[in-house]
mmCIF file of C-alpha atoms and ligand atoms in Angstrom:
data_model
loop_
_atom_site.group_PDB
_atom_site.id
_atom_site.type_symbol
_atom_site.label_atom_id
_atom_site.label_comp_id
_atom_site.label_asym_id
_atom_site.label_seq_id
_atom_site.Cartn_x
_atom_site.Cartn_y
_atom_site.Cartn_z
ATOM 1 C CA UNK O 1 6.081 -6.893 -4.793
ATOM 2 C CA UNK O 2 5.898 -9.419 -2.045
ATOM 3 C CA UNK O 3 6.689 -10.165 1.662
ATOM 4 C CA UNK O 4 7.866 -13.800 1.061
ATOM 5 C CA UNK O 5 11.914 -13.997 0.963
ATOM 6 C CA UNK O 6 13.263 -15.588 -2.185
ATOM 7 C CA UNK O 7 9.549 -15.239 -4.056
ATOM 8 C CA UNK O 8 10.445 -12.008 -6.199
ATOM 9 C CA UNK O 9 13.727 -13.652 -6.985
ATOM 10 C CA UNK O 10 11.843 -16.889 -8.202
ATOM 11 C CA UNK O 11 9.120 -14.616 -10.228
ATOM 12 C CA UNK O 12 12.281 -12.475 -11.782
ATOM 13 C CA UNK O 13 13.591 -15.773 -13.265
ATOM 14 C CA UNK O 14 10.376 -17.031 -14.687
ATOM 15 C CA UNK O 15 9.433 -13.854 -16.415
ATOM 16 C CA UNK O 16 13.001 -13.266 -17.918
ATOM 17 C CA UNK O 17 12.025 -16.322 -19.729
ATOM 18 C CA UNK O 18 8.286 -16.023 -20.439
ATOM 19 C CA UNK O 19 8.694 -12.013 -21.265
ATOM 20 C CA UNK O 20 12.309 -11.321 -22.300
ATOM 21 C CA UNK O 21 11.552 -8.282 -23.736
ATOM 22 C CA UNK O 22 10.490 -6.829 -20.304
ATOM 23 C CA UNK O 23 12.248 -4.830 -17.853
ATOM 24 C CA UNK O 24 11.434 -6.650 -14.672
ATOM 25 C CA UNK O 25 12.453 -4.605 -11.454
ATOM 26 C CA UNK O 26 11.815 -5.975 -7.941
ATOM 27 C CA UNK O 27 10.399 -4.064 -5.067
ATOM 28 C CA UNK O 28 12.221 -2.655 -2.893
ATOM 29 C CA UNK O 29 16.009 -3.350 -4.152
ATOM 30 C CA UNK O 30 15.989 -2.875 -7.928
ATOM 31 C CA UNK O 31 12.732 -0.814 -8.340
ATOM 32 C CA UNK O 32 14.506 2.351 -9.824
ATOM 33 C CA UNK O 33 12.837 5.624 -10.814
ATOM 34 C CA UNK O 34 9.190 4.548 -9.725
ATOM 35 C CA UNK O 35 7.688 6.528 -12.810
ATOM 36 C CA UNK O 36 9.164 3.716 -14.883
ATOM 37 C CA UNK O 37 6.818 1.140 -13.304
ATOM 38 C CA UNK O 38 3.614 0.467 -15.758
ATOM 39 C CA UNK O 39 2.431 -2.834 -14.593
ATOM 40 C CA UNK O 40 3.117 -4.341 -10.724
ATOM 41 C CA UNK O 41 2.729 -7.789 -9.900
ATOM 42 C CA UNK O 42 1.811 -8.166 -6.438
ATOM 43 C CA UNK O 43 1.272 -10.773 -3.480
ATOM 44 C CA UNK O 44 0.750 -8.619 -0.473
ATOM 45 C CA UNK O 45 2.531 -5.495 -0.846
ATOM 46 C CA UNK O 46 3.445 -3.062 1.960
ATOM 47 C CA UNK O 47 0.338 -0.497 2.166
ATOM 48 C CA UNK O 48 1.209 2.795 0.181
ATOM 49 C CA UNK O 49 3.825 1.150 -2.330
ATOM 50 C CA UNK O 50 1.430 1.177 -4.940
ATOM 51 C CA UNK O 51 0.133 4.828 -4.496
ATOM 52 C CA UNK O 52 3.939 6.045 -5.039
ATOM 53 C CA UNK O 53 4.020 4.702 -8.789
ATOM 54 C CA UNK O 54 2.705 7.683 -10.706
ATOM 55 C CA UNK O 55 2.557 5.879 -14.337
ATOM 56 C CA UNK O 56 1.132 2.580 -13.009
ATOM 57 C CA UNK O 57 -1.246 1.188 -15.379
ATOM 58 C CA UNK O 58 -2.490 -2.111 -14.104
ATOM 59 C CA UNK O 59 -2.185 -4.386 -10.596
ATOM 60 C CA UNK O 60 -1.632 -7.880 -11.432
ATOM 61 C CA UNK O 61 -2.515 -9.877 -8.169
ATOM 62 C CA UNK O 62 -0.606 -13.330 -7.494
ATOM 63 C CA UNK O 63 -3.392 -13.999 -4.976
ATOM 64 C CA UNK O 64 -6.950 -15.020 -6.115
ATOM 65 C CA UNK O 65 -8.271 -13.048 -2.951
ATOM 66 C CA UNK O 66 -7.776 -9.174 -3.286
ATOM 67 C CA UNK O 67 -9.331 -8.017 0.067
ATOM 68 C CA UNK O 68 -6.026 -7.180 1.541
ATOM 69 C CA UNK O 69 -4.844 -4.934 -1.460
ATOM 70 C CA UNK O 70 -8.336 -2.981 -0.900
ATOM 71 C CA UNK O 71 -7.843 -2.566 3.187
ATOM 72 C CA UNK O 72 -4.950 -0.428 2.170
ATOM 73 C CA UNK O 73 -6.811 3.078 2.197
ATOM 74 C CA UNK O 74 -4.035 4.137 -0.489
ATOM 75 C CA UNK O 75 -4.854 1.449 -2.999
ATOM 76 C CA UNK O 76 -5.016 3.379 -6.612
ATOM 77 C CA UNK O 77 -8.449 2.167 -7.281
ATOM 78 C CA UNK O 78 -8.800 4.005 -10.626
ATOM 79 C CA UNK O 79 -5.932 1.454 -12.294
ATOM 80 C CA UNK O 80 -7.491 -1.814 -13.251
ATOM 81 C CA UNK O 81 -6.643 -4.699 -10.883
ATOM 82 C CA UNK O 82 -7.019 -8.328 -11.750
ATOM 83 C CA UNK O 83 -7.108 -11.114 -9.424
ATOM 84 C CA UNK O 84 -5.166 -14.615 -9.866
ATOM 85 C CA UNK O 85 -7.204 -17.665 -11.605
ATOM 86 C CA UNK O 86 -4.913 -20.215 -12.360
ATOM 87 C CA UNK O 87 -6.555 -24.060 -12.922
ATOM 88 C CA UNK O 88 -4.004 -25.060 -10.603
ATOM 89 C CA UNK O 89 -5.156 -22.857 -7.575
ATOM 90 C CA UNK O 90 -8.737 -24.202 -8.042
ATOM 91 C CA UNK O 91 -7.371 -28.144 -8.316
ATOM 92 C CA UNK O 92 -5.576 -27.866 -5.062
ATOM 93 C CA UNK O 93 -8.337 -26.111 -3.596
ATOM 94 C CA UNK O 94 -10.705 -28.880 -4.372
ATOM 95 C CA UNK O 95 -8.571 -31.617 -3.151
ATOM 96 C CA UNK O 96 -8.423 -29.443 0.363
ATOM 97 C CA UNK O 97 -12.241 -29.369 0.102
ATOM 98 C CA UNK O 98 -12.346 -33.149 -0.826
ATOM 99 C CA UNK O 99 -10.180 -33.834 1.729
ATOM 100 C CA UNK O 100 -12.196 -32.295 5.100
ATOM 101 C CA UNK O 101 -15.550 -33.385 3.271
ATOM 102 C CA UNK O 102 -14.152 -37.181 3.782
ATOM 103 C CA UNK O 103 -12.643 -36.316 7.111
ATOM 104 C CA UNK O 104 -15.809 -35.639 8.473
ATOM 105 C CA UNK O 105 -18.068 -37.530 6.321
ATOM 106 C CA UNK O 106 -16.322 -40.580 7.828
ATOM 107 C CA UNK O 107 -15.749 -39.593 11.166
ATOM 108 C CA UNK O 108 -12.192 -39.532 10.967
ATOM 109 C CA UNK O 109 -11.998 -36.460 13.549
ATOM 110 C CA UNK O 110 -13.177 -38.767 16.035
ATOM 111 C CA UNK O 111 -10.532 -41.910 15.309
ATOM 112 C CA UNK O 112 -7.907 -39.776 16.663
ATOM 113 C CA UNK O 113 -9.587 -39.237 20.266
ATOM 114 C CA UNK O 114 -10.534 -43.115 19.988
ATOM 115 C CA UNK O 115 -6.903 -44.017 19.129
ATOM 116 C CA UNK O 116 -5.343 -42.188 21.913
ATOM 117 C CA UNK O 117 -7.788 -43.933 24.508
ATOM 118 C CA UNK O 118 -7.001 -47.073 22.848
ATOM 119 C CA UNK O 119 -10.556 -47.603 21.939
ATOM 120 C CA UNK O 120 -11.299 -49.998 19.079
ATOM 121 C CA UNK O 121 -14.695 -48.648 17.988
ATOM 122 C CA UNK O 122 -16.209 -48.454 14.453
ATOM 123 C CA UNK O 123 -18.199 -45.390 13.911
ATOM 124 C CA UNK O 124 -20.748 -45.556 11.511
ATOM 125 C CA UNK O 125 -21.539 -43.195 8.579
ATOM 126 C CA UNK O 126 -24.221 -42.595 5.927
ATOM 127 C CA UNK O 127 -24.237 -43.118 2.190
ATOM 128 C CA UNK O 128 -22.457 -40.447 0.481
ATOM 129 C CA UNK O 129 -25.718 -39.809 -1.119
ATOM 130 C CA UNK O 130 -27.378 -39.012 2.019
ATOM 131 C CA UNK O 131 -24.590 -36.411 3.224
ATOM 132 C CA UNK O 132 -25.125 -33.074 2.224
ATOM 133 C CA UNK O 133 -22.556 -30.579 1.291
ATOM 134 C CA UNK O 134 -23.109 -27.030 0.985
ATOM 135 C CA UNK O 135 -20.743 -24.968 -0.820
ATOM 136 C CA UNK O 136 -20.790 -20.808 -0.219
ATOM 137 C CA UNK O 137 -19.582 -19.099 -3.099
ATOM 138 C CA UNK O 138 -20.042 -20.669 -6.782
ATOM 139 C CA UNK O 139 -17.053 -18.656 -8.291
ATOM 140 C CA UNK O 140 -13.430 -20.239 -10.140
ATOM 141 C CA UNK O 141 -12.736 -22.382 -6.813
ATOM 142 C CA UNK O 142 -16.341 -22.944 -5.126
ATOM 143 C CA UNK O 143 -17.909 -24.321 -8.834
ATOM 144 C CA UNK O 144 -14.652 -26.706 -8.945
ATOM 145 C CA UNK O 145 -14.645 -27.931 -5.597
ATOM 146 C CA UNK O 146 -18.905 -28.537 -5.773
ATOM 147 C CA UNK O 147 -18.472 -30.546 -9.167
ATOM 148 C CA UNK O 148 -15.826 -32.326 -8.008
ATOM 149 C CA UNK O 149 -17.411 -33.454 -4.786
ATOM 150 C CA UNK O 150 -20.785 -34.219 -6.630
ATOM 151 C CA UNK O 151 -18.648 -36.413 -8.888
ATOM 152 C CA UNK O 152 -17.800 -38.415 -5.445
ATOM 153 C CA UNK O 153 -21.408 -39.257 -4.880
ATOM 154 C CA UNK O 154 -22.435 -36.836 -2.527
ATOM 155 C CA UNK O 155 -25.611 -34.491 -1.997
ATOM 156 C CA UNK O 156 -23.931 -31.313 -3.074
ATOM 157 C CA UNK O 157 -25.754 -27.837 -3.048
ATOM 158 C CA UNK O 158 -24.168 -23.934 -3.640
ATOM 159 C CA UNK O 159 -24.999 -20.629 -2.568
ATOM 160 C CA UNK O 160 -24.338 -17.741 -5.074
ATOM 161 C CA UNK O 161 -25.078 -13.957 -5.656
ATOM 162 C CA UNK O 162 -25.918 -14.723 -9.433
ATOM 163 C CA UNK O 163 -27.627 -17.637 -11.000
ATOM 164 C CA UNK O 164 -25.335 -20.780 -11.747
ATOM 165 C CA UNK O 165 -25.706 -23.953 -13.558
ATOM 166 C CA UNK O 166 -23.455 -26.951 -12.486
ATOM 167 C CA UNK O 167 -24.496 -30.238 -13.182
ATOM 168 C CA UNK O 168 -25.492 -32.445 -10.216
ATOM 169 C CA UNK O 169 -25.492 -29.467 -8.028
ATOM 170 C CA UNK O 170 -28.395 -28.010 -6.944
ATOM 171 C CA UNK O 171 -28.271 -23.592 -6.207
ATOM 172 C CA UNK O 172 -29.413 -21.324 -4.142
ATOM 173 C CA UNK O 173 -29.560 -17.657 -5.617
ATOM 174 C CA UNK O 174 -29.670 -14.634 -3.487
ATOM 175 C CA UNK O 175 -29.836 -13.641 0.475
ATOM 176 C CA UNK O 176 -33.314 -15.261 0.703
ATOM 177 C CA UNK O 177 -32.116 -18.366 -0.028
ATOM 178 C CA UNK O 178 -29.423 -18.593 2.188
ATOM 179 C CA UNK O 179 -31.331 -20.247 4.758
ATOM 180 C CA UNK O 180 -32.658 -23.006 2.814
ATOM 181 C CA UNK O 181 -29.530 -23.602 1.545
ATOM 182 C CA UNK O 182 -28.208 -23.856 5.113
ATOM 183 C CA UNK O 183 -31.055 -25.845 6.486
ATOM 184 C CA UNK O 184 -29.924 -28.608 4.189
ATOM 185 C CA UNK O 185 -26.225 -28.848 4.736
ATOM 186 C CA UNK O 186 -24.141 -31.156 6.588
ATOM 187 C CA UNK O 187 -20.802 -29.919 5.537
ATOM 188 C CA UNK O 188 -20.130 -26.310 5.114
ATOM 189 C CA UNK O 189 -17.749 -25.219 2.795
ATOM 190 C CA UNK O 190 -16.972 -21.567 2.600
ATOM 191 C CA UNK O 191 -15.489 -20.091 -0.704
ATOM 192 C CA UNK O 192 -16.606 -16.775 -0.634
ATOM 193 C CA UNK O 193 -14.659 -13.643 -1.240
ATOM 194 C CA UNK O 194 -14.406 -11.240 1.662
ATOM 195 C CA UNK O 195 -16.231 -8.206 1.298
ATOM 196 C CA UNK O 196 -18.772 -5.896 2.947
ATOM 197 C CA UNK O 197 -21.333 -8.392 2.513
ATOM 198 C CA UNK O 198 -19.769 -11.575 3.408
ATOM 199 C CA UNK O 199 -17.831 -10.204 6.563
ATOM 200 C CA UNK O 200 -19.415 -12.123 9.531
ATOM 201 C CA UNK O 201 -21.415 -14.371 7.531
ATOM 202 C CA UNK O 202 -20.661 -17.180 9.551
ATOM 203 C CA UNK O 203 -22.539 -16.249 13.099
ATOM 204 C CA UNK O 204 -24.522 -17.357 15.547
ATOM 205 C CA UNK O 205 -27.527 -17.047 13.482
ATOM 206 C CA UNK O 206 -26.051 -18.858 10.144
ATOM 207 C CA UNK O 207 -24.612 -21.247 12.454
ATOM 208 C CA UNK O 208 -28.108 -22.317 13.899
ATOM 209 C CA UNK O 209 -30.050 -22.701 10.635
ATOM 210 C CA UNK O 210 -27.334 -25.661 9.939
ATOM 211 C CA UNK O 211 -28.607 -29.298 10.981
ATOM 212 C CA UNK O 212 -27.589 -30.368 14.592
ATOM 213 C CA UNK O 213 -24.175 -31.977 14.389
ATOM 214 C CA UNK O 214 -23.205 -30.162 11.165
ATOM 215 C CA UNK O 215 -19.444 -29.512 9.930
ATOM 216 C CA UNK O 216 -17.893 -26.208 9.129
ATOM 217 C CA UNK O 217 -14.981 -25.793 6.556
ATOM 218 C CA UNK O 218 -13.352 -22.272 6.187
ATOM 219 C CA UNK O 219 -11.020 -22.211 3.312
ATOM 220 C CA UNK O 220 -11.806 -18.552 2.505
ATOM 221 C CA UNK O 221 -11.141 -15.611 4.684
ATOM 222 C CA UNK O 222 -10.788 -16.018 8.493
ATOM 223 C CA UNK O 223 -13.116 -12.690 9.067
ATOM 224 C CA UNK O 224 -16.103 -14.619 7.252
ATOM 225 C CA UNK O 225 -16.474 -16.243 10.917
ATOM 226 C CA UNK O 226 -17.629 -14.415 14.208
ATOM 227 C CA UNK O 227 -15.321 -16.356 16.238
ATOM 228 C CA UNK O 228 -16.950 -16.023 19.619
ATOM 229 C CA UNK O 229 -20.263 -17.428 17.705
ATOM 230 C CA UNK O 230 -18.245 -20.527 16.323
ATOM 231 C CA UNK O 231 -16.937 -21.032 19.840
ATOM 232 C CA UNK O 232 -20.044 -21.187 21.290
ATOM 233 C CA UNK O 233 -21.860 -23.320 18.487
ATOM 234 C CA UNK O 234 -18.966 -25.784 18.928
ATOM 235 C CA UNK O 235 -18.952 -25.982 22.866
ATOM 236 C CA UNK O 236 -22.685 -26.305 23.125
ATOM 237 C CA UNK O 237 -22.506 -29.405 20.618
ATOM 238 C CA UNK O 238 -24.736 -27.537 18.066
ATOM 239 C CA UNK O 239 -21.479 -27.888 15.530
ATOM 240 C CA UNK O 240 -19.956 -31.260 15.031
ATOM 241 C CA UNK O 241 -16.347 -29.747 14.118
ATOM 242 C CA UNK O 242 -14.804 -27.028 12.188
ATOM 243 C CA UNK O 243 -11.844 -27.330 9.819
ATOM 244 C CA UNK O 244 -10.207 -23.594 9.380
ATOM 245 C CA UNK O 245 -7.329 -22.743 7.010
ATOM 246 C CA UNK O 246 -7.751 -19.108 7.206
ATOM 247 C CA UNK O 247 -7.893 -16.388 10.643
ATOM 248 C CA UNK O 248 -8.759 -12.858 11.037
ATOM 249 C CA UNK O 249 -5.329 -12.534 12.572
ATOM 250 C CA UNK O 250 -2.424 -14.806 10.691
ATOM 251 C CA UNK O 251 -0.491 -16.152 11.787
ATOM 252 C CA UNK O 252 -3.052 -17.452 14.295
ATOM 253 C CA UNK O 253 -1.812 -15.762 17.568
ATOM 254 C CA UNK O 254 -0.257 -18.146 20.448
ATOM 255 C CA UNK O 255 -2.975 -18.776 23.187
ATOM 256 C CA UNK O 256 -5.821 -18.470 20.461
ATOM 257 C CA UNK O 257 -8.669 -20.563 21.444
ATOM 258 C CA UNK O 258 -8.632 -22.273 18.404
ATOM 259 C CA UNK O 259 -5.257 -23.850 18.478
ATOM 260 C CA UNK O 260 -6.321 -25.991 21.395
ATOM 261 C CA UNK O 261 -9.798 -26.682 20.692
ATOM 262 C CA UNK O 262 -10.986 -30.272 20.481
ATOM 263 C CA UNK O 263 -13.187 -30.077 17.567
ATOM 264 C CA UNK O 264 -11.160 -27.344 15.628
ATOM 265 C CA UNK O 265 -8.555 -28.473 12.965
ATOM 266 C CA UNK O 266 -6.114 -25.687 12.261
ATOM 267 C CA UNK O 267 -4.395 -25.319 9.110
ATOM 268 C CA UNK O 268 -1.877 -22.534 8.314
ATOM 269 C CA UNK O 269 -3.699 -20.840 5.008
ATOM 270 C CA UNK O 270 -2.322 -23.593 3.039
ATOM 271 C CA UNK O 271 -5.646 -24.854 1.207
ATOM 272 C CA UNK O 272 -4.049 -23.583 -1.926
ATOM 273 C CA UNK O 273 -1.344 -21.642 -2.652
ATOM 274 C CA UNK O 274 0.117 -19.775 -5.745
ATOM 275 C CA UNK O 275 2.652 -21.750 -7.574
ATOM 276 C CA UNK O 276 5.248 -19.519 -9.131
ATOM 277 C CA UNK O 277 5.628 -21.615 -12.477
ATOM 278 C CA UNK O 278 1.863 -21.487 -13.312
ATOM 279 C CA UNK O 279 0.998 -18.033 -11.907
ATOM 280 C CA UNK O 280 3.745 -16.360 -13.834
ATOM 281 C CA UNK O 281 2.368 -17.857 -16.830
ATOM 282 C CA UNK O 282 -1.206 -16.452 -16.221
ATOM 283 C CA UNK O 283 0.686 -12.948 -15.360
ATOM 284 C CA UNK O 284 2.682 -13.033 -18.665
ATOM 285 C CA UNK O 285 -0.644 -13.587 -20.657
ATOM 286 C CA UNK O 286 -2.041 -10.789 -19.109
ATOM 287 C CA UNK O 287 1.036 -8.385 -19.520
ATOM 288 C CA UNK O 288 1.125 -9.207 -23.344
ATOM 289 C CA UNK O 289 -2.608 -8.256 -23.561
ATOM 290 C CA UNK O 290 -1.890 -5.215 -21.784
ATOM 291 C CA UNK O 291 1.279 -4.289 -24.500
ATOM 292 C CA UNK O 292 -1.289 -5.185 -27.101
ATOM 293 C CA UNK O 293 -4.010 -2.526 -25.709
ATOM 294 C CA UNK O 294 -6.216 -5.112 -24.309
ATOM 295 C CA UNK O 295 -7.312 -5.358 -20.419
ATOM 296 C CA UNK O 296 -6.152 -8.072 -18.432
ATOM 297 C CA UNK O 297 -8.336 -11.035 -17.732
ATOM 298 C CA UNK O 298 -10.066 -11.387 -14.330
ATOM 299 C CA UNK O 299 -10.706 -7.770 -13.302
ATOM 300 C CA UNK O 300 -12.163 -7.038 -10.010
ATOM 301 C CA UNK O 301 -14.902 -4.889 -9.753
ATOM 302 C CA UNK O 302 -14.380 -2.062 -7.093
ATOM 303 C CA UNK O 303 -17.547 -1.689 -5.949
ATOM 304 C CA UNK O 304 -18.648 -5.415 -5.341
ATOM 305 C CA UNK O 305 -14.619 -5.689 -3.853
ATOM 306 C CA UNK O 306 -14.061 -8.801 -5.363
HETATM 307 P P1 NDP X 1 -14.586 -15.754 -7.384
HETATM 308 O O1 NDP X 1 -14.516 -14.081 -7.563
HETATM 309 O O2 NDP X 1 -14.307 -16.384 -8.676
HETATM 310 O O3 NDP X 1 -15.676 -16.147 -6.585
HETATM 311 C C1 NDP X 1 -16.621 -15.749 -5.771
HETATM 312 C C2 NDP X 1 -18.039 -16.370 -5.724
HETATM 313 O O4 NDP X 1 -18.643 -15.702 -4.721
HETATM 314 C C3 NDP X 1 -18.797 -16.055 -6.823
HETATM 315 O O5 NDP X 1 -19.483 -16.733 -7.656
HETATM 316 C C4 NDP X 1 -19.564 -14.718 -6.265
HETATM 317 O O6 NDP X 1 -20.981 -14.634 -7.260
HETATM 318 C C5 NDP X 1 -19.795 -14.931 -4.874
HETATM 319 N N1 NDP X 1 -20.205 -14.242 -4.011
HETATM 320 C C6 NDP X 1 -19.630 -13.001 -3.678
HETATM 321 N N2 NDP X 1 -20.410 -12.622 -2.795
HETATM 322 C C7 NDP X 1 -21.415 -13.191 -2.399
HETATM 323 C C8 NDP X 1 -22.707 -12.828 -1.934
HETATM 324 N N3 NDP X 1 -22.549 -11.547 -0.871
HETATM 325 N N4 NDP X 1 -23.476 -13.879 -1.740
HETATM 326 C C9 NDP X 1 -23.091 -14.903 -2.481
HETATM 327 N N5 NDP X 1 -22.424 -15.098 -3.031
HETATM 328 C C10 NDP X 1 -21.513 -14.192 -3.454
HETATM 329 O O7 NDP X 1 -13.311 -16.212 -6.263
HETATM 330 P P2 NDP X 1 -12.679 -17.664 -6.161
HETATM 331 O O8 NDP X 1 -13.456 -18.599 -6.140
HETATM 332 O O9 NDP X 1 -11.394 -17.331 -7.224
HETATM 333 O O10 NDP X 1 -11.783 -17.222 -4.734
HETATM 334 C C11 NDP X 1 -12.807 -17.063 -3.279
HETATM 335 C C12 NDP X 1 -12.024 -16.967 -2.459
HETATM 336 O O11 NDP X 1 -11.104 -18.042 -1.890
HETATM 337 C C13 NDP X 1 -10.960 -15.624 -2.672
HETATM 338 O O12 NDP X 1 -11.650 -14.705 -2.841
HETATM 339 C C14 NDP X 1 -9.932 -15.889 -1.228
HETATM 340 O O13 NDP X 1 -10.605 -15.344 -0.423
HETATM 341 C C15 NDP X 1 -10.122 -17.278 -1.310
HETATM 342 N N6 NDP X 1 -8.946 -18.234 -1.298
HETATM 343 C C16 NDP X 1 -8.389 -18.801 -0.515
HETATM 344 C C17 NDP X 1 -7.124 -19.456 -0.475
HETATM 345 C C18 NDP X 1 -6.725 -20.414 0.772
HETATM 346 O O14 NDP X 1 -5.559 -21.231 0.243
HETATM 347 N N7 NDP X 1 -6.988 -20.804 1.508
HETATM 348 C C19 NDP X 1 -6.391 -19.747 -1.815
HETATM 349 C C20 NDP X 1 -7.187 -19.041 -3.274
HETATM 350 C C21 NDP X 1 -8.285 -18.166 -2.679
HETATM 351 P P3 NDP X 1 -21.162 -13.781 -8.277
HETATM 352 O O15 NDP X 1 -20.368 -14.076 -9.448
HETATM 353 O O16 NDP X 1 -22.574 -14.066 -8.776
HETATM 354 O O17 NDP X 1 -20.883 -12.385 -8.054
#
């Protein structure tokens, strides 16, 4: 079940190879009798579609973030929901996080302006060990990014709700430790899930807690950010720049101030996209587990929302 044209057909071909014993139906064209459907493999389905499947036993998300599924009031909350965990997704996300870390660290955002002016000017930068990178959310994606950025020699810390031990990465655990974490962070990378607790977490107060001239790299969900507070922090010069991959409204609406802001880099939700080949293999493992009477891996805790 997907809104992306052609994607469902690609998955059908992959599942035919990986799970030849299964009867694969594609929504809406070949769904047949809704009562036949036991497992739904979904991207972002139309609201209400899953509620209409009376014998549904599991929902397997092709996306790592499942917040948009849970905004559907009719989503069947008594059915196990598993999110996508795929090493390729983590590797791609880390590449993106590393790219923006290096971009801001080396002042590459400033050279574009200098080139337009025809100005030859070298911008000094600190040693990587003196550049403090902070990763919010040390889950599958955040931990991988923190580990790899640390391996490049940066001074990396992470903020998370439960304890994490990552070699070379200082951890700040729980809401009280958010403030010292922000105070030591020059480049802030957001890799939190979107939940009631994290919605709007990048706001006037948290942005003010960062050192002067810090940078924001927002890679998880747009609604983590209070947009007007981000614009105010950039316009006042308190924040040095922002790289935004995700937005409250996607596609980012025409004329939105982020499009043309000189200190904002916009990318269209591409930090890490699900690769059908590897994602289908992960889903196939879970379908075999379900057939064997076991639960899928990476179950979402409905009470936490991730
Ligand atoms: P995980 O569920 O593995 O990790 C989430 C982490 O955030 C956990 O370590 C969790 O801690 C921590 N966390 C959750 N709530 C809080 C909180 N209130 N305070 C502190 N820490 C908290 O998710 P992933 O790493 O797989 O993915 C993260 C997000 O990235 C996804 O939800 C999705 O929105 C986004 N994403 C974006 C993509 C893009 O292309 N831009 C692609 C893929 C994902 P704990 O375990 O202790 O609860």
